Structures are given as C-alpha cells and as structure tokens.
XYZ file of C-alpha atoms in Angstrom:
626
model
C 4.085 4.138 -63.397
C 2.697 2.770 -60.112
C 0.951 5.077 -57.660
C 2.822 6.085 -54.517
C 2.007 4.111 -51.397
C 2.762 4.326 -47.680
C 3.216 1.176 -45.596
C 1.379 1.536 -42.308
C -0.727 -0.550 -39.981
C -4.482 -0.126 -40.254
C -4.551 1.847 -36.989
C -1.698 4.094 -38.111
C -3.408 4.691 -41.453
C -6.714 5.552 -39.786
C -5.130 8.195 -37.545
C -3.158 9.652 -40.458
C -6.381 9.815 -42.466
C -8.345 11.471 -39.639
C -5.695 14.144 -39.174
C -6.342 15.323 -42.763
C -10.132 15.663 -42.618
C -11.764 19.109 -42.416
C -15.236 20.620 -42.470
C -16.182 23.909 -44.086
C -19.217 26.123 -43.618
C -19.547 29.583 -45.102
C -15.933 29.319 -46.264
C -14.510 28.700 -42.774
C -12.572 25.434 -42.413
C -12.083 23.431 -39.222
C -10.502 20.090 -38.511
C -13.211 17.441 -38.268
C -11.662 15.041 -35.704
C -9.528 17.088 -33.339
C -8.716 14.531 -30.600
C -9.209 10.927 -29.503
C -10.487 9.745 -26.139
C -9.380 6.305 -25.038
C -9.281 3.586 -22.427
C -6.887 0.867 -23.488
C -7.247 -2.885 -23.201
C -6.258 -5.909 -25.213
C -8.563 -4.887 -28.060
C -6.865 -1.569 -28.871
C -3.653 -1.094 -26.868
C -1.412 -2.600 -29.554
C -3.348 -1.060 -32.422
C -4.797 2.417 -31.891
C -2.711 2.814 -28.728
C 0.559 2.159 -30.543
C -0.501 4.322 -33.499
C -1.101 7.313 -31.221
C 2.561 7.073 -30.173
C 3.895 7.094 -33.736
C 5.681 10.286 -34.828
C 3.446 12.406 -36.998
C 0.149 10.905 -35.811
C -0.961 14.507 -35.120
C -3.778 13.265 -32.908
C -4.118 14.623 -29.344
C -5.136 11.964 -26.816
C -7.351 12.291 -23.714
C -7.508 9.562 -21.081
C -10.991 8.725 -19.862
C -12.174 6.708 -16.868
C -15.464 5.379 -18.199
C -16.289 4.581 -21.822
C -19.807 6.005 -21.695
C -18.444 9.199 -20.147
C -15.868 9.539 -22.921
C -18.690 9.632 -25.473
C -20.515 12.238 -23.376
C -17.365 14.388 -23.347
C -17.069 14.030 -27.118
C -20.732 14.956 -27.553
C -20.335 18.045 -25.367
C -17.375 19.087 -27.501
C -19.308 18.546 -30.746
C -22.336 20.517 -29.599
C -20.224 23.431 -28.424
C -18.411 23.290 -31.795
C -21.753 23.556 -33.649
C -21.156 20.030 -35.039
C -18.271 21.278 -37.210
C -15.625 19.481 -35.122
C -15.847 16.212 -33.222
C -13.830 13.719 -31.196
C -13.117 10.023 -31.672
C -13.457 7.468 -28.863
C -11.473 4.218 -28.780
C -12.101 1.257 -26.474
C -11.094 -2.345 -26.014
C -13.385 -5.218 -26.942
C -16.053 -6.627 -24.637
C -17.320 -4.379 -21.823
C -15.283 -1.448 -23.098
C -17.242 -1.565 -26.329
C -20.688 -2.199 -24.855
C -20.206 0.715 -22.455
C -20.366 2.942 -25.554
C -23.992 2.111 -26.336
C -25.702 4.671 -24.086
C -23.423 7.474 -25.208
C -23.910 6.490 -28.852
C -27.690 6.563 -28.453
C -27.469 10.023 -26.878
C -25.338 11.320 -29.765
C -27.625 9.894 -32.430
C -30.859 11.027 -30.787
C -29.463 14.568 -30.532
C -27.954 14.575 -34.061
C -24.446 15.206 -32.709
C -21.332 13.709 -34.365
C -18.963 11.344 -32.593
C -16.642 8.708 -34.085
C -16.528 5.416 -32.157
C -13.558 3.088 -32.642
C -14.199 0.001 -30.497
C -11.815 -2.913 -30.670
C -13.275 -6.171 -31.924
C -12.451 -9.886 -31.787
C -9.925 -11.361 -34.233
C -10.973 -11.279 -37.876
C -8.600 -14.175 -38.623
C -9.976 -16.272 -35.722
C -6.725 -17.896 -34.573
C -8.567 -19.044 -31.456
C -12.306 -19.187 -30.968
C -13.542 -17.896 -28.591
C -11.021 -15.339 -27.397
C -11.220 -13.350 -24.190
C -14.463 -11.298 -23.999
C -15.878 -12.811 -27.193
C -19.629 -13.295 -27.395
C -20.448 -16.693 -28.873
C -23.608 -16.591 -30.994
C -24.674 -20.084 -32.119
C -26.419 -18.927 -35.300
C -23.847 -16.355 -36.534
C -20.076 -16.530 -36.395
C -19.607 -12.929 -37.478
C -21.532 -11.313 -34.602
C -19.713 -9.616 -31.727
C -20.873 -7.395 -28.892
C -20.135 -4.425 -31.154
C -23.286 -5.281 -33.076
C -25.132 -3.698 -30.131
C -23.951 -0.404 -31.618
C -25.722 -0.896 -34.954
C -29.169 0.454 -33.989
C -27.705 3.500 -32.221
C -25.231 4.411 -34.991
C -25.897 6.474 -38.103
C -23.215 4.435 -39.851
C -21.636 1.136 -38.819
C -18.916 -0.983 -40.399
C -16.577 -3.723 -39.242
C -13.134 -3.472 -40.852
C -12.154 -7.117 -41.424
C -9.388 -6.320 -43.957
C -7.036 -3.306 -44.015
C -8.110 -2.210 -47.482
C -11.764 -2.183 -46.385
C -10.926 0.878 -44.270
C -10.677 3.108 -47.340
C -14.346 3.141 -48.384
C -15.540 2.800 -44.774
C -13.523 5.787 -43.535
C -14.766 7.973 -46.384
C -18.377 6.944 -45.741
C -17.929 7.634 -42.030
C -16.698 11.179 -42.659
C -19.572 11.911 -45.043
C -22.093 10.976 -42.332
C -20.321 12.910 -39.571
C -20.350 16.071 -41.703
C -23.947 15.715 -42.921
C -26.362 17.997 -40.980
C -29.340 15.690 -41.524
C -27.644 12.307 -40.981
C -25.033 13.021 -38.345
C -24.818 11.148 -35.054
C -22.715 8.304 -33.734
C -20.539 6.632 -36.382
C -18.949 3.286 -35.518
C -15.950 1.628 -37.139
C -15.433 -1.684 -35.314
C -11.751 -2.638 -35.508
C -10.711 -6.280 -35.008
C -7.553 -6.256 -32.952
C -5.491 -8.242 -35.455
C -6.523 -5.981 -38.349
C -5.533 -2.884 -36.365
C -1.949 -4.157 -36.211
C -1.771 -5.497 -39.787
C 0.368 -3.564 -42.289
C -0.779 -2.567 -45.768
C 0.525 -0.471 -48.645
C -1.904 2.452 -48.566
C -2.331 4.701 -51.602
C -0.951 8.136 -50.834
C -4.195 9.574 -52.202
C -5.992 8.230 -49.114
C -4.116 10.719 -46.938
C -4.697 13.847 -48.962
C -6.335 16.820 -47.307
C -10.132 16.575 -47.667
C -12.694 19.259 -46.927
C -16.259 18.119 -46.254
C -18.744 20.866 -46.995
C -21.434 21.213 -44.316
C -24.304 22.032 -46.579
C -26.763 24.848 -45.922
C -29.685 23.546 -47.948
C -31.789 26.127 -49.776
C -35.590 25.777 -49.528
C -37.623 24.642 -52.508
C -39.474 27.662 -53.946
C -42.838 25.858 -53.958
C -42.491 24.798 -50.306
C -41.416 28.306 -49.370
C -44.399 29.873 -51.155
C -46.788 27.568 -49.292
C -45.275 28.556 -45.934
C -45.458 32.260 -46.828
C -49.124 31.972 -47.769
C -49.870 30.171 -44.515
C -48.092 32.782 -42.373
C -49.658 35.749 -44.156
C -53.074 34.510 -43.096
C -52.080 34.014 -39.458
C -53.521 36.155 -36.675
C -51.942 34.304 -33.746
C -48.708 32.784 -35.099
C -46.040 31.203 -32.909
C -42.462 30.123 -33.662
C -41.054 27.036 -31.932
C -37.263 27.175 -32.067
C -35.439 23.852 -31.740
C -31.836 22.715 -31.669
C -31.545 23.191 -35.420
C -31.418 26.963 -34.841
C -28.166 26.532 -32.901
C -26.753 23.826 -35.184
C -27.306 26.034 -38.217
C -26.012 29.224 -36.594
C -29.403 30.829 -37.236
C -29.787 32.873 -34.045
C -29.164 36.289 -35.620
C -31.405 35.516 -38.592
C -34.160 34.422 -36.193
C -33.776 37.698 -34.267
C -34.175 39.702 -37.484
C -37.234 37.636 -38.460
C -38.825 38.153 -35.020
C -38.040 41.886 -35.025
C -39.695 42.352 -38.408
C -42.774 40.206 -37.859
C -43.394 40.485 -34.129
C -44.079 36.734 -33.979
C -43.359 35.359 -30.484
C -40.630 32.729 -30.193
C -40.913 29.778 -27.820
C -38.057 27.294 -27.465
C -37.560 23.615 -26.879
C -34.893 22.418 -24.452
C -32.400 22.154 -27.340
C -33.474 25.504 -28.767
C -33.428 27.608 -25.606
C -31.179 30.610 -26.126
C -32.183 31.003 -29.770
C -33.176 34.473 -28.602
C -31.823 36.002 -25.391
C -34.345 35.967 -22.557
C -34.803 39.742 -22.615
C -35.711 39.980 -26.297
C -39.330 41.195 -26.540
C -40.348 38.230 -28.723
C -38.802 35.552 -26.495
C -41.566 33.834 -24.500
C -39.433 31.074 -22.977
C -39.578 27.325 -22.989
C -42.545 25.449 -24.421
C -44.298 22.240 -23.470
C -44.417 20.221 -20.275
C -41.402 22.037 -18.824
C -42.266 25.350 -20.480
C -43.496 28.719 -19.289
C -47.125 29.699 -18.843
C -46.528 32.374 -21.481
C -45.411 30.014 -24.233
C -47.964 27.341 -23.386
C -50.898 29.759 -23.339
C -49.871 31.109 -26.735
C -49.507 27.561 -28.058
C -53.041 26.629 -26.990
C -54.553 29.404 -29.099
C -52.051 29.624 -31.976
C -53.528 29.365 -35.465
C -50.180 28.906 -37.269
C -47.054 27.376 -35.742
C -43.670 27.623 -37.450
C -41.278 24.953 -36.209
C -37.614 25.724 -36.875
C -35.201 22.846 -36.378
C -37.354 20.908 -33.903
C -38.140 17.181 -33.670
C -41.526 17.818 -31.987
C -40.967 15.457 -29.061
C -43.673 14.675 -26.509
C -42.277 17.166 -23.987
C -42.624 19.927 -26.587
C -46.175 18.986 -27.649
C -47.295 18.056 -24.108
C -47.929 14.563 -25.468
C -50.087 15.980 -28.285
C -52.361 17.982 -25.948
C -50.867 21.474 -26.219
C -51.992 22.931 -29.547
C -55.751 23.121 -29.028
C -56.908 25.592 -31.676
C -59.139 23.417 -33.917
C -57.832 25.225 -37.009
C -54.135 25.255 -36.114
C -51.726 24.606 -38.983
C -47.994 23.868 -38.883
C -45.026 24.601 -41.130
C -41.579 23.168 -40.419
C -38.145 24.375 -41.514
C -35.818 21.430 -41.032
C -32.848 19.774 -42.734
C -34.310 16.366 -41.928
C -37.308 15.308 -43.999
C -38.479 12.940 -41.270
C -38.831 15.897 -38.893
C -40.098 18.401 -41.452
C -43.347 16.486 -42.055
C -44.295 16.099 -38.365
C -47.476 17.611 -36.900
C -48.986 17.372 -40.377
C -46.928 20.406 -41.253
C -45.996 22.008 -44.538
C -42.430 20.939 -45.213
C -39.707 23.477 -45.873
C -36.716 21.204 -46.252
C -33.894 23.630 -45.556
C -31.138 24.716 -43.227
C -32.532 26.890 -40.423
C -30.421 29.938 -41.269
C -30.945 29.831 -45.031
C -34.608 28.890 -44.657
C -35.345 31.788 -42.298
C -33.463 34.217 -44.525
C -35.584 33.159 -47.501
C -38.777 33.305 -45.456
C -37.954 36.790 -44.148
C -37.451 38.088 -47.677
C -40.516 36.372 -49.127
C -42.868 37.371 -46.293
C -42.441 41.055 -47.031
C -44.188 43.550 -44.742
C -46.209 41.045 -42.691
C -46.458 41.829 -38.971
C -48.755 40.573 -36.236
C -51.462 42.833 -34.816
C -50.335 45.241 -32.042
C -52.942 43.740 -29.715
C -51.271 40.327 -30.025
C -47.862 41.816 -29.222
C -49.324 43.565 -26.190
C -50.952 40.328 -25.053
C -47.810 38.254 -25.040
C -45.759 41.122 -23.596
C -48.095 41.185 -20.580
C -47.916 37.401 -20.232
C -44.110 37.542 -20.443
C -43.916 40.239 -17.752
C -46.192 38.253 -15.446
C -44.039 35.151 -15.883
C -40.856 37.091 -15.148
C -42.480 38.100 -11.891
C -43.005 34.429 -11.023
C -39.361 33.698 -11.845
C -38.210 36.518 -9.578
C -40.421 35.175 -6.785
C -38.927 31.686 -7.134
C -35.394 33.121 -7.180
C -35.729 35.513 -4.226
C -35.243 34.278 -0.631
C -36.811 35.892 2.394
C -33.407 36.072 4.058
C -29.767 35.650 3.039
C -29.460 33.342 6.059
C -31.966 30.837 4.639
C -31.008 27.407 3.381
C -31.532 27.642 -0.405
C -34.122 25.848 -2.470
C -33.085 24.459 -5.831
C -34.677 27.419 -7.614
C -32.855 29.843 -5.316
C -29.541 28.208 -6.202
C -30.341 29.067 -9.814
C -31.312 32.555 -8.706
C -27.962 33.159 -7.032
C -26.131 31.794 -10.066
C -28.242 34.090 -12.242
C -26.803 37.122 -10.438
C -23.205 35.998 -11.063
C -23.031 34.787 -14.644
C -22.445 36.784 -17.811
C -22.949 35.852 -21.451
C -19.609 33.958 -21.236
C -20.870 31.286 -18.798
C -22.151 27.908 -20.046
C -24.523 25.693 -18.015
C -24.654 21.918 -18.518
C -27.511 19.704 -17.311
C -29.379 16.632 -18.481
C -31.604 14.815 -16.014
C -33.658 14.994 -12.849
C -35.832 17.914 -11.788
C -33.275 20.515 -12.878
C -34.151 20.438 -16.616
C -37.702 21.470 -15.782
C -36.610 24.294 -13.474
C -34.000 25.488 -15.968
C -36.338 25.416 -18.963
C -38.960 27.425 -17.067
C -36.744 29.756 -15.068
C -33.275 30.236 -16.526
C -32.602 33.632 -18.111
C -30.398 32.708 -21.053
C -28.030 35.468 -22.089
C -26.168 34.043 -25.093
C -26.725 31.564 -27.919
C -24.651 28.820 -26.278
C -25.105 29.458 -22.565
C -27.872 26.875 -22.115
C -26.707 23.301 -22.677
C -29.375 20.905 -21.426
C -29.283 17.466 -23.041
C -32.931 16.460 -23.042
C -33.172 14.452 -26.226
C -32.037 11.390 -24.249
C -32.089 12.922 -20.742
C -29.139 10.824 -19.656
C -28.118 10.758 -16.006
C -24.352 11.072 -15.679
C -23.954 13.254 -18.773
C -23.238 16.571 -17.095
C -19.685 16.267 -15.741
C -18.044 14.614 -18.772
C -19.989 16.836 -21.181
C -18.752 19.888 -19.275
C -15.198 18.701 -19.884
C -15.876 18.469 -23.610
C -17.512 21.906 -23.651
C -14.565 23.420 -21.770
C -12.196 21.924 -24.352
C -14.200 23.564 -27.137
C -14.529 26.885 -25.291
C -11.289 27.413 -23.344
C -11.316 30.306 -20.918
C -15.091 30.398 -20.462
C -16.703 29.425 -17.126
C -18.416 26.034 -17.572
C -20.886 24.803 -14.936
C -22.031 21.207 -14.520
C -25.268 21.286 -12.508
C -26.044 17.854 -11.051
C -28.429 16.355 -8.550
C -27.263 13.782 -6.054
C -28.787 10.930 -8.045
C -27.092 11.806 -11.329
C -23.796 12.536 -9.550
C -23.752 8.995 -8.197
C -24.186 7.664 -11.737
C -20.946 8.973 -13.182
C -18.527 11.142 -11.192
C -15.345 9.476 -12.458
C -14.410 12.039 -15.114
C -13.660 14.480 -12.318
C -10.300 12.692 -12.305
C -9.863 13.538 -15.986
C -10.646 17.194 -15.313
C -8.061 17.186 -12.526
C -5.497 15.382 -14.684
C -5.874 17.882 -17.539
C -6.436 20.881 -15.211
C -9.787 21.787 -16.752
C -11.359 24.289 -14.337
C -14.945 23.126 -14.604
C -17.352 24.113 -11.856
C -19.538 21.295 -10.508
C -22.606 22.251 -8.464
C -24.061 19.275 -6.574
C -27.630 19.871 -5.400
C -28.227 17.393 -2.596
C -31.859 16.713 -1.717
C -31.238 13.141 -0.544
C -33.433 11.448 -3.079
C -34.445 11.075 -6.686
C -36.634 14.164 -6.579
C -37.729 14.137 -10.194
C -38.809 10.498 -10.395
C -40.068 10.638 -6.824
C -42.409 13.475 -7.779
C -43.500 11.646 -10.907
C -44.089 8.480 -8.905
C -46.322 10.383 -6.517
C -48.239 11.989 -9.382
C -49.021 8.644 -11.004
C -50.004 6.863 -7.810
C -46.650 5.207 -7.131
C -46.248 6.920 -3.732
C -42.525 7.588 -4.344
C -41.833 3.867 -4.065
C -38.147 3.058 -4.576
C -37.121 6.678 -5.104
C -36.243 7.928 -1.617
C -33.036 7.332 0.287
C -33.842 5.469 3.493
C -31.524 4.342 6.262
C -31.872 0.851 7.804
C -31.659 1.035 11.584
C -29.936 -1.672 13.689
C -33.315 -3.193 14.587
C -33.979 -3.854 10.891
C -36.538 -1.091 10.364
C -36.241 1.681 7.785
C -36.372 5.335 8.685
C -36.894 8.405 6.535
C -33.374 9.591 7.298
C -30.938 10.140 4.438
C -28.189 7.648 3.822
C -24.871 8.401 5.550
C -23.057 9.348 2.351
C -20.929 12.426 1.766
C -20.801 13.405 -1.896
C -18.671 16.441 -1.154
C -16.029 14.220 0.434
C -16.250 11.962 -2.610
C -15.615 14.878 -4.976
C -12.691 15.988 -2.819
C -11.234 12.476 -2.874
C -11.235 12.631 -6.684
C -9.159 15.798 -6.619
C -11.623 18.699 -6.639
C -11.553 21.746 -4.433
C -14.853 21.582 -2.530
C -16.942 24.339 -0.992
C -19.859 23.606 1.377
C -22.149 26.642 1.695
C -24.946 26.398 4.254
C -26.908 29.593 3.624
C -27.742 31.696 0.603
C -25.122 34.196 1.712
C -22.543 31.405 1.847
C -23.728 30.138 -1.521
C -23.249 33.509 -3.158
C -19.639 33.612 -1.978
C -18.978 29.970 -2.891
C -20.296 30.296 -6.447
C -18.238 33.445 -6.981
C -15.142 31.635 -5.715
C -15.821 28.666 -8.000
C -16.360 30.922 -11.000
C -12.966 32.568 -10.490
C -11.123 29.325 -9.738
C -8.408 28.058 -12.065
C -8.803 24.422 -10.993
C -11.779 22.006 -10.906
C -14.044 23.212 -8.099
C -17.200 21.757 -6.560
C -19.943 23.652 -4.750
C -21.959 21.219 -2.630
C -25.401 22.530 -1.638
C -27.915 20.888 0.670
C -31.218 22.181 -0.681
C -34.512 22.464 1.129
C -37.898 21.602 -0.308
C -39.629 24.648 -1.717
C -43.120 25.609 -0.646
C -45.826 26.339 -3.205
C -45.301 30.098 -2.935
C -41.544 30.470 -3.380
C -40.869 27.281 -5.310
C -40.724 26.952 -9.090
C -44.098 27.074 -10.815
C -45.548 23.612 -11.498
C -45.790 22.101 -14.973
C -47.859 24.292 -17.270
C -48.762 21.439 -19.621
C -49.314 17.699 -19.384
C -46.956 14.778 -20.064
C -48.209 11.273 -20.800
C -47.003 8.647 -18.320
C -49.582 5.827 -18.355
C -51.190 5.039 -15.003
C -52.379 1.601 -13.901
C -55.871 1.025 -15.295
C -56.817 -1.125 -12.305
C -55.428 -0.757 -8.773
C -56.428 -1.240 -5.154
C -54.537 1.691 -3.630
C -56.489 4.941 -3.621
C -53.533 7.025 -4.837
C -53.340 5.017 -8.060
C -57.107 5.098 -8.596
C -57.168 8.889 -8.276
C -54.128 9.219 -10.530
C -55.901 7.154 -13.192
C -58.943 9.401 -13.019
C -56.728 12.413 -13.647
C -54.922 10.561 -16.455
C -58.212 9.800 -18.227
C -59.194 13.450 -17.956
C -55.928 14.655 -19.477
C -55.687 12.075 -22.244
C -59.125 13.099 -23.491
C -57.532 16.335 -24.744
C -55.049 14.538 -26.993
C -55.363 15.143 -30.696
C -53.500 14.039 -33.775
C -52.190 16.701 -36.121
C -52.467 15.047 -39.514
C-alpha cells in the first residue's frame, strides 16, 4: 500500500513543514518558527509570497522595509525568546539576498537562531543570465547567495523539490542546537519554489526538537571543583550563555553560597540584578573599576557561557595575576577551552547546579567579601555622580539621560542598544533590574540594529515597555523599520541622543592619533570653507515623517516628563534629546581597562607619535593564557 502524499509547491510544503516544528526545554514546548518577515520581488513573490496566502499556511507575515533590518528584528525576537522560538526571513534574489549578510553575521556571531529564505536564480536555467544574476566565469552554480555561506551555521540550495526534505530537517536541527545555532540559510531558486511535488505526509508531522541541557562530565567537574576549592580570590565572569540557558537563578544560588563576586560581559549583564551583593558589574574595556580591579588580582576565574572576546579580556591585558587559572562552563567546546581553561562542557544551568552541589561548603574569606563590597559601593557613588545634574534646568549629558531613565523604569522595561558610545556607558553605569532588561548587541556591535531589534523584542514580550536607545549616527543607518512599527502599532520607544557626530569613533580616533578625522559633522559655508557647525538635519522631523509621535525635551526637567509620556504611550513614540558634552567630573568614568586598536608605527603628526608611545606601553602588559 503506497504512503499518503500531499501535492504542494515547494514553497507551500516548506511553510506547512515549518508550522509543525516545535522546541522543548524542561518539558515546555514552543513553536520554533512563529512568523515570517518578507520583502517581495521576482525571486519570491510567486513562491513564498503565494504560499503565505494559501489557506492553512498558519504562518503570520510581517512586512519589512529593509532586508538587513528584518534579520535584526528576527534576532531580537529570538534573543528575547531565549532562542526557543525564531522567525524566518524571505527575500528576492540579488540585492534583497545580499542585504541579509550583515544580519546573518550578527545572528551567527551571537549564537542566535534565524532562518533565512532568500530567493535564488533559476535552477533549470531557461535563460542565462536572468535579472540580478551574478555571472561567475569559473562556476555556473554560484549565485550571490553564496555570500551567505561563511556567515551561516547551515547552508543549502534547494535545486529540486525533494531536496527540501533532508535540508529542512537539517536546518531545524541546527536552529534548535544550543552550541551550533545561528543563521541558517535555505536558498530557494524561484522556479523550484513554484514547482509542485507529491510530498510524503510524514514530512508534515508534528516534530519536537529537544533543546538539550548538557550534563558536565564528572572528570571535568571534579577538576573545576578542585581548582575552585584552592582559590582565595576567585571571580565569576557571566556571559550570554547564562541567559540562553536560563541559569540566572542557579547563578544567584551559587553566588549566595560561595560569596564569589560575579562580573558580566555585555551579553551577560543582568545575570544578577545590580543590587545583589555579589554583582560587581560589567568587566573589561567597558567594565566597572570594581570588576576590573578584581580581575587583575584574581587567582581563579570561572567563565560561564562567555566567548572571552577582546573587550572582556581587555585585549589579553586584564588578568594580571601570574598564577591565575581559568575554568569554563560552556556548551560550545571551542569556547570552553579558551584562556587555557579547564573545560566543563555543559549547559550553564545544569553545569552550575552540578558545581554548586560538588563544591560543598566552600566560601570565600570574609575579608575578600568586604573588599569587593567597598569597591562596589565606591563605584555606585561614581554612577550616581554621573547620573545627577546640578539643576533640572540643565541640558542633559548622555549619562544623565540614562540617569533619568533609571528613575522611571521597573523590572518590566527592556533596553536595546548596539553601537556607538552608549554600549560603554550602559555597561559601566546601567542598573539592571531583571534578567532580560539589558539587551545590548555587542558581539557584532552593528549600527542600525536597535530599532528593528526592538520591534522583534516587543513581539516576543507584548505589553512590556521596550526602549531603543540610538545615537544620531546609528539612527541614520537604519530608521526605516519605524514604518513597520507604525504599521503594526508596536508601541516601541525610540530615544535619539543627538550629539552631532560619531562620538564613539571620534573619541577613538583622537585616542589613537587620528584627530577625529572624518568623524565630525561639518557644514560647508557658501565660500567653500568648512565650519564646526552641525549639519542642518532634523532627525526628530524625520522620525515624525515616518509616523512616530515625537517629543523634543530641552532640559532635564523636560526630559523626565517626555520619557514618562513615552513609557505610557500606546503608539510608537520618539524622544529626541540634544545632549551636551560631559565634563570630567560629572561625565561617565573613562575606560577602566585597555582595548587594542593598533596605532601607526611611524607618523609625522605629534598626536600619532604620542598615541604610539602609549600603545607600546599598554601592549607590553599583554599575556597569553595557555
């Protein structure tokens, strides 16, 4: 007796398949792909586009305005969903597909799942070349979609309908795998999308993909326990894996029992709330003085779910104790071995639970707890100083904008940021109240991420206030998804901090002898000369033209009222703030640790010569942890 089949196009079959895929963790099931973002063109309008219209497709659709931004929105949704649910993104061929590359790289770097469904040129090649086809003299099977190979965790081109079956199953297995997840690409030739096939009914059965919580190996665990029991100045570095694994409560229990201080990477901030006694704030180049001082003298460092990037290690200059040893709890073997550490290949939650039990009665010395408590209190004083204005009638600094926001938010609010000088201020200053309040994408630090990601976060957390904090430079990169927020009535709150220049890169340029070249807005006068005046652009008017309600506070008193109004708003609302440059007293504290940006070894300008001298002094402190 022949097996039952269903005659559908490849695109129809793919959507029917996706609607039946689920993840499960700790017995709780969720749909894996909950919606599809799309911009239609000749590469997908008659395939995926038509399939979305079919009765029973059971696939919600969101219209984007920029392909890169659609991926950012999907990534924001996946992160807020703890990687248990994700979105798909469909595009046409050509520029629609290549616009996915930056978003795909961001997803893969941050280990966040997103399914990319770019259209592709004809598999049957009825005409060659077709519109938007890349002709490669040495390979007839290459298209622009091959740009997505190095930034995808899994890539396949579906050149026959039946090839979708193994490819779709492989794609789901990668999306649901905690160690391998990232961008997954199924390139879909436009003729294959529309081609019908008799699909086995088995392909559409309900599938549940278990999101594994890997148990630690007993030998690896014993080694880590022995190392920690001998520690006098231990330090925990909490990374994004704490959030991905839902390990925040287990980490709190571990810290309460052992008294070990917990520093956090950008991705790990919020692993403990800011007011927990063991929380010592961000670590590394953008970290607090508290965390960085403890790191310099630590004898044992336990990394939990961190990739040990250069910002975290201060470009390998931070951990200066000559006898320092590392142990790493991580689901990814490539990350678990870093810093010459003892590997504990395990899920963060399960690994910490096992470590807590095995470590027994160990606790740090009271003098060490007192030491970091005093350092923490001193740092909180510096934060308060940076947050507090002399007068409510002052024009706010960037740090004071954060200070006003700090007085308004609760544990429900979520902050989104990614690039510029804000990540540094946030990592050092922000008082995180809940496990998912702090959403700073710093694995790829992608300008233009904030607004679309905030849309994705708001979709995953309906009813919660979601703030996209953007500088003027990053706003200019990618404001178009404001239209999507307006179209779908997503009440995100966009705060534009206008300082009339690329403040972050401008400061870096000055520090490395580049004298802020090419980073300041300058206006060209009628006589052909340039002035230091800002360009005559109005970003608030731009946001209003895209459909947002816009507030323009001038003083800190105005700002307080505007942010409160935005927080309560039920429509997309923008708060536009002209910030002033902070002085060295009230501004955010400078970097507490170094970051390696090579400086010209030979130069004629004095600024570059002096910057090189400082660079040579700093790089001398670098060490390899092997």
